Coordinates of C-alpha atoms and ligand atoms in Angstrom, one line a residue:
M13 CA 22.1 -3.9 22.4
C14 CA 23.7 -1.3 24.7
G15 CA 21.6 1.6 26.1
I16 CA 22.5 5.0 27.3
V17 CA 20.7 7.4 29.6
G18 CA 22.0 10.8 30.9
Y19 CA 20.4 13.4 33.1
T20 CA 21.1 16.9 34.5
G21 CA 18.5 18.8 36.3
A22 CA 16.7 19.6 39.5
H23 CA 16.0 16.0 40.6
E24 CA 18.3 13.3 42.0
A25 CA 19.8 11.7 38.9
A26 CA 20.1 8.0 40.0
P27 CA 16.3 7.3 40.1
V28 CA 15.8 9.0 36.7
L29 CA 18.8 7.0 35.2
V30 CA 17.6 3.7 36.5
A31 CA 14.0 4.3 35.3
G32 CA 15.4 5.1 31.9
L33 CA 17.5 2.0 31.9
R34 CA 14.4 -0.1 32.8
R35 CA 12.7 1.3 29.7
L36 CA 15.7 0.1 27.6
E37 CA 15.8 -3.4 29.1
Y38 CA 13.8 -4.7 26.1
R39 CA 16.8 -4.1 23.9
G40 CA 18.8 -6.8 25.6
Y41 CA 21.9 -6.4 27.8
D42 CA 24.0 -8.2 30.3
S43 CA 25.2 -5.6 32.8
A44 CA 24.2 -2.1 34.0
G45 CA 25.8 0.8 35.6
L46 CA 25.8 4.5 36.4
A47 CA 27.9 7.4 37.5
T48 CA 26.7 10.6 39.2
L49 CA 28.1 13.9 40.2
D50 CA 27.4 15.6 43.5
R51 CA 29.3 18.9 43.0
D52 CA 32.7 17.5 42.1
R53 CA 32.2 14.1 43.9
L54 CA 32.0 11.3 41.3
T55 CA 30.2 8.1 42.3
V56 CA 30.2 4.9 40.1
R57 CA 28.0 1.9 40.7
K58 CA 27.8 -1.0 38.3
R59 CA 26.8 -4.7 38.2
A60 CA 26.7 -7.6 35.9
G61 CA 23.2 -8.9 35.4
R62 CA 19.9 -7.1 35.4
V63 CA 19.0 -3.5 36.2
R64 CA 17.4 -5.0 39.3
A65 CA 20.9 -6.0 40.5
L66 CA 22.1 -2.4 40.1
E67 CA 19.0 -1.1 42.0
E68 CA 19.8 -3.5 44.9
L69 CA 23.3 -2.2 45.0
L70 CA 22.0 1.4 45.1
E71 CA 19.8 0.5 48.0
S72 CA 22.9 -0.1 50.1
E73 CA 25.4 2.2 48.3
S74 CA 23.7 5.3 47.1
A75 CA 24.8 7.5 44.2
P76 CA 24.0 11.1 45.1
G77 CA 23.9 14.0 42.7
R78 CA 21.6 15.7 40.2
C79 CA 23.7 14.9 37.2
G80 CA 24.8 11.5 35.8
I81 CA 25.1 9.0 33.0
S82 CA 24.1 5.3 32.9
H83 CA 24.3 2.3 30.6
T84 CA 23.2 -1.2 29.9
R85 CA 25.9 -3.2 28.2
W86 CA 25.7 -6.0 25.7
A87 CA 29.1 -7.6 25.8
T88 CA 31.4 -7.3 22.8
H89 CA 34.9 -6.8 24.1
G90 CA 35.4 -8.8 27.3
P91 CA 32.8 -10.9 29.2
A92 CA 29.8 -9.6 31.1
N93 CA 31.2 -8.9 34.6
D94 CA 31.2 -5.9 37.0
R95 CA 34.6 -4.8 35.8
N96 CA 33.6 -4.5 32.1
A97 CA 30.3 -2.9 32.9
H98 CA 30.1 0.8 32.0
P99 CA 30.8 3.6 33.0
H100 CA 34.5 3.5 32.6
L101 CA 36.9 6.0 34.2
G102 CA 39.7 8.0 32.6
G103 CA 42.8 9.6 34.1
R104 CA 46.4 8.8 35.1
G105 CA 48.5 9.0 38.2
G106 CA 45.5 8.5 40.4
A107 CA 43.5 11.4 39.0
I108 CA 40.0 10.5 37.8
R109 CA 39.0 13.1 35.3
V110 CA 36.1 11.6 33.4
A111 CA 33.4 8.8 33.4
V112 CA 32.2 7.5 30.0
V113 CA 29.4 5.3 28.8
H114 CA 29.6 4.1 25.2
N115 CA 27.5 2.3 22.6
G116 CA 29.3 0.9 19.5
V117 CA 32.6 -0.6 18.7
I118 CA 36.0 1.2 18.6
E119 CA 38.0 -0.6 15.9
N120 CA 41.4 0.8 16.6
H121 CA 41.1 0.3 20.4
A122 CA 44.2 -2.1 20.5
A123 CA 46.5 0.5 19.0
L124 CA 45.1 3.3 21.2
R125 CA 45.5 1.1 24.3
R126 CA 49.2 0.5 23.6
E127 CA 49.7 4.2 23.0
L128 CA 47.9 5.2 26.3
E129 CA 49.6 2.5 28.3
S130 CA 53.0 3.8 27.2
Q131 CA 52.0 7.2 28.6
G132 CA 51.1 5.9 32.0
F133 CA 47.3 5.3 31.7
E134 CA 46.3 2.1 33.5
F135 CA 43.5 -0.1 32.2
H136 CA 41.1 -1.9 34.5
S137 CA 38.8 -3.6 32.0
Q138 CA 38.9 -5.6 28.7
T139 CA 36.6 -3.2 27.0
D140 CA 37.3 -1.0 23.9
T141 CA 35.4 1.8 25.8
E142 CA 38.2 2.4 28.3
V143 CA 40.4 3.9 25.6
I144 CA 37.8 6.6 25.1
A145 CA 37.8 7.5 28.7
H146 CA 41.6 7.8 28.8
L147 CA 41.7 9.8 25.6
I148 CA 39.3 12.4 26.9
A149 CA 41.1 12.4 30.3
R150 CA 44.4 13.1 28.5
E151 CA 42.8 16.2 26.8
L152 CA 41.4 17.3 30.1
E153 CA 45.0 17.7 31.3
T154 CA 45.4 20.7 29.1
T155 CA 41.8 22.1 29.1
D156 CA 39.1 22.2 31.8
D157 CA 36.4 22.3 29.1
L158 CA 34.9 18.8 28.8
F159 CA 33.0 19.7 25.7
E160 CA 36.3 20.8 24.0
A161 CA 38.1 17.7 25.4
V162 CA 35.5 15.3 23.9
Q163 CA 35.8 17.1 20.5
R164 CA 39.6 16.8 20.6
A165 CA 39.4 13.1 21.4
M166 CA 36.8 12.1 18.7
P167 CA 39.0 12.2 15.7
R168 CA 41.3 9.6 17.2
L169 CA 38.4 7.1 17.3
E170 CA 37.8 4.7 14.4
G171 CA 34.5 2.8 14.5
T172 CA 31.1 3.6 15.9
Y173 CA 30.1 5.4 19.0
G174 CA 27.3 7.1 21.0
L175 CA 28.9 8.6 24.1
G176 CA 27.7 10.0 27.4
V177 CA 30.5 11.7 29.4
I178 CA 30.7 13.5 32.8
S179 CA 33.7 15.0 34.6
P180 CA 34.2 16.0 38.3
S181 CA 35.7 19.2 36.9
R182 CA 32.4 20.1 35.3
P183 CA 29.6 19.6 37.8
G184 CA 26.1 19.6 36.3
E185 CA 27.3 19.0 32.8
V186 CA 26.7 16.0 30.5
V187 CA 28.4 15.8 27.1
G188 CA 27.2 13.5 24.4
A189 CA 28.7 12.6 21.0
R190 CA 27.6 10.5 18.1
F191 CA 29.2 8.6 15.3
G192 CA 27.2 5.7 14.0
S193 CA 25.2 4.9 17.2
P194 CA 22.0 6.7 17.9
L195 CA 21.8 9.5 20.5
V196 CA 18.9 11.9 21.3
V197 CA 18.6 14.9 23.6
G198 CA 15.4 15.4 25.6
L199 CA 14.6 19.0 26.3
G200 CA 12.7 19.3 29.6
E201 CA 11.7 22.1 32.0
G202 CA 14.9 22.9 34.0
E203 CA 16.4 19.5 33.0
H204 CA 18.0 17.9 30.0
L205 CA 18.4 14.3 29.1
L206 CA 20.5 12.2 26.8
A207 CA 19.5 8.7 25.5
S208 CA 20.3 6.2 22.9
D209 CA 16.5 5.7 22.3
P210 CA 13.7 8.3 22.9
V211 CA 11.8 5.5 24.7
A212 CA 14.1 6.0 27.7
I213 CA 13.2 9.7 28.2
A214 CA 9.7 9.9 26.8
P215 CA 8.0 10.3 30.2
H216 CA 10.1 13.5 30.8
T217 CA 9.6 15.4 27.6
A218 CA 8.2 15.2 24.1
Q219 CA 10.7 17.7 22.7
V220 CA 13.8 16.0 21.4
A221 CA 16.8 16.7 19.2
F222 CA 18.5 13.8 17.4
L223 CA 22.2 14.0 17.0
Q224 CA 23.7 13.2 13.6
D225 CA 27.1 11.6 12.9
G226 CA 30.0 13.9 14.0
E227 CA 27.8 15.9 16.3
V228 CA 28.6 16.6 20.0
V229 CA 26.3 18.2 22.6
R230 CA 26.8 19.9 26.0
L231 CA 23.9 19.7 28.4
T232 CA 23.4 21.7 31.6
P233 CA 20.0 21.9 33.4
H234 CA 19.0 25.1 31.7
D235 CA 21.1 25.1 28.5
F236 CA 22.3 23.0 25.7
E237 CA 24.8 23.6 22.9
M238 CA 25.5 21.5 19.8
R239 CA 28.4 21.5 17.4
H240 CA 29.5 19.4 14.4
L241 CA 33.1 18.3 14.6
E242 CA 33.9 19.8 11.2
H243 CA 31.2 22.4 10.6
G244 CA 31.1 24.1 14.0
P245 CA 28.1 25.3 15.9
I246 CA 24.7 24.1 14.8
T247 CA 21.1 24.9 15.5
P248 CA 19.5 21.6 16.1
R249 CA 16.1 20.6 14.7
I250 CA 13.7 20.1 17.5
D251 CA 11.2 17.2 16.9
R252 CA 8.1 16.5 18.9
L253 CA 7.3 12.9 19.8
D254 CA 3.6 12.4 19.1
W255 CA 3.4 9.7 21.8
K256 CA 0.9 9.6 24.6
P257 CA 2.6 10.0 28.0
D258 CA 1.9 6.3 28.9
A259 CA 3.0 5.0 25.5
V260 CA 6.1 3.3 26.9
E261 CA 4.4 1.9 30.0
L262 CA 3.0 -1.6 30.2
G263 CA -0.4 -0.3 31.4
G264 CA -1.6 -3.5 33.0
H265 CA -0.5 -5.8 30.1
A266 CA 1.8 -8.7 31.0
H267 CA 4.3 -7.9 28.2
Y268 CA 4.9 -5.1 25.7
M269 CA 4.3 -7.6 22.9
I270 CA 0.7 -8.3 23.9
K271 CA 0.1 -4.6 24.6
E272 CA 1.3 -3.7 21.1
I273 CA -0.7 -6.5 19.5
R274 CA -3.9 -5.2 21.2
E275 CA -3.1 -1.7 20.2
Q276 CA -3.4 -2.5 16.5
P277 CA -6.9 -1.1 15.8
E278 CA -5.8 2.2 17.2
T279 CA -2.5 2.0 15.3
I280 CA -4.3 1.6 11.9
V281 CA -6.5 4.7 12.8
N282 CA -3.3 6.7 13.6
T283 CA -1.4 5.5 10.5
C284 CA -4.3 6.3 8.1
R285 CA -5.4 9.6 9.8
G286 CA -5.6 12.4 7.2
R287 CA -4.2 10.2 4.4
L288 CA -7.4 9.1 2.7
R289 CA -9.1 11.4 0.2
R290 CA -12.5 10.2 -0.8
S291 CA -13.2 13.1 -3.1
E292 CA -10.4 11.7 -5.4
A293 CA -10.6 8.1 -4.3
T294 CA -6.9 8.1 -3.4
A295 CA -4.4 8.5 -0.6
V296 CA -2.3 11.6 0.2
F297 CA 1.2 11.7 1.7
G298 CA 2.8 14.9 2.9
G299 CA 6.5 14.0 2.7
L300 CA 7.1 12.0 -0.5
N301 CA 8.8 15.1 -2.0
L302 CA 8.0 13.7 -5.5
S303 CA 5.3 15.2 -7.7
P304 CA 2.6 13.1 -9.3
R305 CA 4.4 13.7 -12.6
Q306 CA 7.7 12.3 -11.3
L307 CA 5.9 9.3 -9.8
R308 CA 4.1 8.6 -13.0
R309 CA 7.5 8.3 -14.7
V310 CA 8.6 5.5 -12.3
R311 CA 8.8 2.1 -14.1
R312 CA 10.0 0.0 -11.2
V313 CA 10.0 0.1 -7.4
V314 CA 12.6 -1.5 -5.2
F315 CA 12.0 -2.1 -1.5
A316 CA 14.9 -2.8 0.8
A317 CA 14.4 -3.9 4.4
C318 CA 15.2 -6.5 7.0
G319 CA 13.2 -9.0 9.1
T320 CA 9.6 -8.1 9.7
S321 CA 9.9 -4.9 7.6
W322 CA 11.0 -7.1 4.7
H323 CA 7.9 -9.2 5.1
A324 CA 5.7 -6.0 5.1
A325 CA 7.5 -5.0 1.9
L326 CA 6.6 -8.3 0.3
V327 CA 2.9 -7.6 1.1
G328 CA 3.6 -4.2 -0.6
E329 CA 4.9 -6.0 -3.7
Y330 CA 1.7 -7.9 -4.1
L331 CA -0.5 -4.9 -3.5
I332 CA 1.4 -2.5 -5.8
E333 CA 1.5 -5.0 -8.6
R334 CA -2.2 -5.7 -8.1
L335 CA -3.4 -2.1 -7.8
A336 CA -0.9 -0.1 -9.7
D337 CA 0.4 -2.6 -12.2
L338 CA 4.0 -1.5 -11.4
P339 CA 6.8 -4.0 -11.1
V340 CA 8.2 -4.3 -7.6
E341 CA 11.3 -6.1 -6.2
V342 CA 11.9 -6.7 -2.6
E343 CA 15.5 -7.0 -1.5
Y344 CA 17.1 -7.9 1.8
A345 CA 18.8 -4.7 2.7
S346 CA 22.0 -6.6 3.7
E347 CA 22.2 -8.1 0.2
F348 CA 21.2 -5.1 -1.7
R349 CA 23.9 -2.9 -0.3
Y350 CA 26.7 -5.0 -1.6
R351 CA 25.1 -6.6 -4.7
N352 CA 25.4 -5.1 -8.1
A353 CA 21.7 -4.7 -8.4
P354 CA 20.9 -3.0 -11.8
L355 CA 18.8 0.1 -11.2
D356 CA 17.8 2.4 -14.0
D357 CA 16.9 6.1 -13.7
R358 CA 13.2 5.2 -13.5
T359 CA 13.6 3.0 -10.5
L360 CA 12.3 4.3 -7.2
V361 CA 14.0 3.0 -4.1
F362 CA 12.2 2.7 -0.8
V363 CA 13.6 1.4 2.5
L364 CA 11.4 0.3 5.3
S365 CA 12.4 0.3 8.9
Q366 CA 10.5 0.5 12.2
S367 CA 13.5 1.8 14.1
G368 CA 15.0 3.9 11.4
E369 CA 18.4 2.8 12.7
T370 CA 19.0 -0.7 11.3
A371 CA 22.6 -0.7 10.0
D372 CA 21.9 -2.9 7.0
T373 CA 18.9 -0.8 5.9
L374 CA 20.8 2.4 6.4
G375 CA 23.6 0.9 4.3
A376 CA 21.1 0.1 1.5
L377 CA 19.7 3.6 1.6
R378 CA 23.2 5.1 1.4
E379 CA 24.2 2.9 -1.5
A380 CA 21.1 3.8 -3.5
K381 CA 21.7 7.5 -2.8
R382 CA 25.4 7.2 -3.8
R383 CA 24.2 5.8 -7.1
G384 CA 22.1 8.9 -7.6
H385 CA 18.6 7.4 -7.0
P386 CA 15.8 9.3 -5.3
T387 CA 15.3 7.4 -2.0
L388 CA 12.2 7.2 0.1
A389 CA 11.8 5.7 3.6
I390 CA 8.8 4.2 5.4
V391 CA 9.9 4.6 9.0
N392 CA 8.3 4.7 12.5
T393 CA 10.8 6.5 14.5
V394 CA 10.6 10.3 14.0
G395 CA 14.0 11.9 13.5
S396 CA 15.8 8.6 13.1
T397 CA 18.9 8.4 10.9
I398 CA 17.1 6.7 8.0
A399 CA 14.2 9.2 8.2
R400 CA 16.7 12.1 8.0
E401 CA 18.9 10.7 5.3
A402 CA 16.1 9.7 2.9
D403 CA 15.0 12.2 0.3
G404 CA 11.4 11.8 1.4
G405 CA 9.2 9.4 3.1
I406 CA 6.2 8.3 5.1
Y407 CA 6.0 8.0 8.9
L408 CA 4.0 5.1 10.3
H409 CA 2.7 7.0 13.4
A410 CA 2.5 3.7 15.2
G411 CA 3.8 5.1 18.4
P412 CA 6.9 3.6 20.1
E413 CA 7.2 -0.2 19.6
V414 CA 9.0 -1.7 22.6
G415 CA 8.5 -5.4 22.1
V416 CA 11.5 -7.0 20.3
A417 CA 9.1 -9.0 18.2
S418 CA 7.6 -6.4 15.9
T419 CA 3.8 -6.5 15.7
K420 CA 2.1 -3.2 15.4
A421 CA 4.8 -1.7 13.2
F422 CA 4.2 -4.5 10.7
S423 CA 0.6 -3.7 10.6
A424 CA 1.3 0.0 10.2
Q425 CA 3.8 -0.7 7.4
V426 CA 1.2 -2.9 5.6
A427 CA -1.4 -0.1 6.0
V428 CA 1.0 2.5 4.6
L429 CA 1.8 0.2 1.7
T430 CA -1.9 -0.4 1.0
L431 CA -2.3 3.4 0.8
L432 CA 0.8 3.7 -1.4
A433 CA -0.6 1.0 -3.7
L434 CA -3.8 3.0 -3.9
Y435 CA -2.0 6.2 -4.6
L436 CA 0.3 4.8 -7.3
G437 CA -2.7 2.9 -8.8
R438 CA -4.8 6.0 -9.0
L439 CA -1.9 7.8 -10.8
R440 CA -2.2 5.0 -13.4
H441 CA -5.1 2.9 -14.4
L442 CA -7.0 2.2 -11.1
S443 CA -10.6 3.5 -11.6
F444 CA -12.4 5.9 -9.2
P445 CA -14.8 3.2 -8.0
D446 CA -12.0 0.7 -7.5
G447 CA -10.1 3.3 -5.5
L448 CA -13.1 4.0 -3.4
A449 CA -13.5 0.3 -2.7
V450 CA -10.0 0.2 -1.3
I451 CA -10.7 3.2 0.9
D452 CA -13.9 1.5 2.1
A453 CA -11.9 -1.6 2.9
I454 CA -9.2 0.2 4.9
E455 CA -11.8 2.1 6.9
Q456 CA -13.3 -1.1 8.1
V457 CA -10.0 -2.5 9.4
P458 CA -9.9 -1.0 12.9
A459 CA -13.4 -2.4 13.8
L460 CA -12.6 -5.8 12.2
L461 CA -9.3 -6.0 14.1
G462 CA -11.4 -5.5 17.3
E463 CA -13.3 -8.7 16.3
V464 CA -10.1 -10.6 15.6
L465 CA -8.7 -9.6 19.0
K466 CA -11.8 -11.1 20.7
T467 CA -10.7 -14.5 19.6
E468 CA -7.7 -14.5 21.8
P469 CA -9.0 -17.1 24.2
L470 CA -9.5 -19.5 21.3
I471 CA -5.9 -18.8 20.2
E472 CA -4.5 -19.3 23.7
E473 CA -6.1 -22.7 23.7
A474 CA -4.7 -23.5 20.2
A475 CA -1.3 -22.5 21.5
G476 CA -1.4 -25.6 23.8
R477 CA -1.4 -27.8 20.6
I478 CA 1.9 -26.6 19.4
A479 CA 3.7 -25.5 22.5
S480 CA 5.7 -28.8 22.6
A481 CA 6.4 -29.0 18.9
H482 CA 10.0 -28.8 17.5
S483 CA 9.1 -27.4 14.2
A484 CA 6.2 -25.8 12.4
L485 CA 5.3 -24.9 8.8
Y486 CA 3.4 -21.7 8.0
L487 CA 1.7 -21.7 4.6
G488 CA -0.1 -19.0 2.6
R489 CA -0.6 -17.9 -1.0
D490 CA -0.5 -14.6 -2.8
L491 CA -0.9 -11.8 -0.2
H492 CA -0.9 -14.4 2.5
Y493 CA 2.5 -15.8 1.7
P494 CA 4.3 -12.9 3.4
V495 CA 1.9 -13.2 6.3
A496 CA 2.9 -16.9 6.6
L497 CA 6.6 -15.8 6.7
E498 CA 5.8 -13.2 9.4
G499 CA 3.9 -15.8 11.5
A500 CA 6.9 -18.2 11.3
L501 CA 9.3 -15.4 12.3
K502 CA 7.2 -14.4 15.2
L503 CA 7.1 -18.0 16.5
K504 CA 10.8 -18.7 16.2
E505 CA 11.8 -15.3 17.6
I506 CA 10.0 -15.6 20.9
S507 CA 9.3 -19.3 21.5
Y508 CA 12.5 -20.7 19.9
I509 CA 10.5 -23.3 18.0
H510 CA 11.9 -23.8 14.5
A511 CA 9.4 -22.5 12.0
E512 CA 9.4 -21.9 8.2
G513 CA 7.1 -20.0 6.0
Y514 CA 6.3 -21.1 2.4
P515 CA 4.0 -20.3 -0.4
T516 CA 1.3 -23.0 0.1
A517 CA 1.7 -24.7 -3.2
E518 CA 5.4 -24.9 -2.7
M519 CA 4.9 -27.4 0.1
K520 CA 4.7 -30.4 -2.2
H521 CA 8.1 -29.5 -3.7
G522 CA 9.9 -30.4 -0.5
P523 CA 8.6 -29.3 2.9
I524 CA 5.9 -31.9 2.8
A525 CA 8.6 -34.4 3.8
L526 CA 8.5 -32.8 7.2
V527 CA 4.8 -33.4 7.8
D528 CA 3.9 -35.8 10.5
R529 CA 1.7 -35.7 13.6
H530 CA 4.3 -33.7 15.5
T531 CA 4.6 -30.9 12.9
P532 CA 1.8 -28.3 13.0
C533 CA 1.0 -26.8 9.6
I534 CA -0.5 -23.3 10.0
F535 CA -2.4 -22.3 6.9
V536 CA -3.4 -18.7 6.2
V537 CA -6.4 -19.2 3.9
P538 CA -9.1 -16.5 4.2
R539 CA -11.7 -16.6 1.4
G540 CA -10.2 -15.1 -1.8
S541 CA -9.1 -15.8 -5.3
L542 CA -6.8 -18.7 -4.6
H543 CA -8.9 -20.2 -1.7
A544 CA -10.1 -23.3 -3.6
K545 CA -6.6 -24.2 -4.7
T546 CA -5.5 -24.2 -1.1
L547 CA -8.0 -26.7 0.1
S548 CA -6.2 -29.6 -1.6
N549 CA -3.1 -28.7 0.3
L550 CA -4.9 -28.9 3.6
E551 CA -6.1 -32.4 2.5
E552 CA -2.5 -33.4 1.8
V553 CA -1.5 -32.6 5.3
R554 CA -4.5 -34.3 6.8
A555 CA -3.6 -37.4 4.7
R556 CA -0.2 -37.5 6.3
D557 CA -1.5 -37.3 9.8
G558 CA -0.3 -33.7 10.2
L559 CA -1.9 -31.1 12.5
V560 CA -3.8 -28.5 10.5
I561 CA -4.3 -25.1 12.1
S562 CA -5.9 -22.6 9.8
V563 CA -6.7 -18.9 9.8
G564 CA -9.8 -18.5 7.7
T565 CA -12.9 -16.5 7.1
E566 CA -15.3 -17.0 10.0
D567 CA -18.1 -18.9 8.2
D568 CA -15.8 -21.0 6.0
Q569 CA -17.1 -24.5 6.7
A570 CA -14.8 -26.1 4.0
V571 CA -11.6 -24.8 5.7
A572 CA -13.0 -25.3 9.2
G573 CA -13.9 -28.9 8.3
L574 CA -10.4 -29.7 7.2
S575 CA -8.7 -28.2 10.2
Q576 CA -8.2 -29.5 13.7
V577 CA -8.0 -25.9 14.9
F578 CA -9.8 -23.1 13.1
L579 CA -9.0 -19.5 13.9
P580 CA -11.6 -17.2 12.4
I581 CA -11.2 -13.7 11.0
P582 CA -14.1 -11.6 9.7
E583 CA -15.0 -11.5 6.0
A584 CA -13.1 -8.6 4.4
P585 CA -11.9 -7.5 0.9
E586 CA -8.7 -9.3 -0.1
V587 CA -6.5 -6.2 -0.1
V588 CA -6.9 -5.8 3.7
Q589 CA -6.9 -9.4 4.6
P590 CA -3.2 -9.5 5.5
L591 CA -3.9 -6.9 8.2
L592 CA -6.4 -9.2 9.8
A593 CA -4.8 -12.6 9.2
V594 CA -1.5 -11.6 10.8
V595 CA -3.1 -10.9 14.2
P596 CA -4.0 -14.6 15.1
L597 CA -0.4 -15.5 14.2
Q598 CA 1.0 -12.9 16.4
L599 CA -1.3 -14.0 19.3
L600 CA -0.4 -17.6 18.6
A601 CA 3.3 -17.0 18.8
Y602 CA 2.8 -14.9 22.0
H603 CA 0.7 -17.6 23.8
V604 CA 3.0 -20.4 22.7
A605 CA 6.0 -18.5 24.1
R606 CA 4.1 -17.8 27.3
Q607 CA 3.2 -21.5 27.7
R608 CA 6.8 -22.4 27.2
G609 CA 7.9 -19.9 29.9
C610 CA 10.0 -17.8 27.5
D611 CA 11.1 -14.3 28.2
I612 CA 8.8 -12.7 25.7
D613 CA 10.0 -9.1 25.7
K614 CA 13.6 -10.0 25.9
P615 CA 14.1 -13.0 23.6
R616 CA 17.5 -14.6 23.7
N617 CA 20.2 -13.2 21.3
L618 CA 17.9 -10.6 19.8
A619 CA 18.0 -6.8 20.0
K620 CA 15.2 -4.4 19.1
S621 CA 17.3 -2.3 16.9
V622 CA 20.2 -3.9 15.1
T623 CA 22.7 -1.1 14.6
V624 CA 25.6 -3.3 13.7
E625 CA 26.2 -5.1 10.3
Ligands
M6R711 O1 13.8 -1.5 12.8 P1 13.7 -2.4 11.6 O2 12.3 -2.5 11.1 O3 14.7 -1.9 10.5 O4 14.1 -3.8 12.0 C1 14.3 -4.8 11.1 C2 14.4 -6.2 11.8 O5 15.6 -6.2 12.6 C3 13.2 -6.5 12.7 O6 12.0 -6.4 12.0 C4 13.3 -7.8 13.3 O7 13.3 -8.9 12.4 C5 12.3 -8.0 14.4 N1 12.8 -8.6 15.6 C6 11.1 -8.8 14.0 O8 10.2 -9.0 15.0

């Protein structure tokens, strides 16, 4: 999806802008461009293709100036070519008054285009964005205040936008505006930045202010000013990114995905820090904004989420029902928002989202709020739209997740849900010793994950057995069923091998028809309550000449004996087994994709944050 970076400060803008675009590359794009201002001299450089192509262009044709905007485009209106790449310019009669970069979709662009053409504005691209540039330019004919001109143009736009705007009449000034597409301001020393994702600007500053819908910001090197279109001037909330300076660097890893898989022991430590209270055998959360009394009244929990977050929610369902004896339903956010799901006044609605910007999940949250329900969010990105709009919630503290294939965020979500199950359980019938046992189990996880990660060479070898497969089945029971779903999603996302996850016992009701020697069956079967019942399913696959790969407890001879490939995880209490069992599946997907030569951090057709319906 498109990315925006803007800069004004003491340094040359172009290198800062290009480095920012590089950090957004993982989001997927097909062209890149920038515009800079050197006093009132505007320079535009853009290219279809990778950011590297833009860098090559800049080597021969520089873009001087200490102020600028840049963009990576993911084509919607008009094909990916140099002409349609952003920035787009606005003005008529040969006067260029403004350069604009835009994320989002302008739904009324055709009508606006006709109107502007009839007034002498010429169009040079097929994009919807060019109407924004001309609308702002038209306002700049009657005011020289860019901030004002953007605010006058905004009400004409229908659809979604995050904007970065500069004008030769306002050297050193960058204006940003948001409606539906994320935008964040970075507050540095003698410099200010604008971005669609804090990842782009994190190396410059940890102080950020997230724009909300209808807000517009003016940045100069030493100052920034924010207004809401209807409510006037606002004092923004400044958030602090609790990221290490190198959090968005590869740091010697071949891909972000493998870096983030390997970070998981530390992720769990960070997610659980300060949230375990041994003296009461429970968990504590700062931001739920609901008292124990209110939470005890809850009779039902609904989780709404998408993709990997939906899988984490399913683990949460099993855990909360097991530890807190509370009915849980897990909904696809995209379905929930339009479905007439009955919710009574004792239903608590949670949404889960790594990015906090997923349009479907945000829609589900807004629908639940509209119906008057208290809404809570489990989110990774501090200050994101979902985090702000929910009535309360829990941050994952997993640090920035750059890999499109979510890994450490899943683990952090499952860890939070384990703590939530403990907390809700202790508000109900879960005994003190049983609560302590959960705490003991969680505290072991980082060290046990370290053990799992040591098996990577074995997993890399196993990947060779499925790298040429066309299809794979992932099977797990109880808490491991969602883990199987997540393993299958990881494989299909980055290696493009078709994969399906099923509850193990469901296999005999249909999927078993697929089993032959070309179809790997990956069983998630650590020792636990349903372990014995799964062994017969392994036998069934063996009997049909299928390839059995299993993730099991390290000394489990029964499972190992039935498997062609056995991937061990350490012995651990059942409630934390999903946190361990998912890691071999993440590593398996990674190494299969690597062996198939796939672009792991930029998988085809996918975006890290899906901000469209
Ligand atoms: O940011 P979110 O957690 O709301 O994202 C939800 C899904 O789009 C996301 O989990 C997606 O399925 C990932 N690519 C999974 O790896």
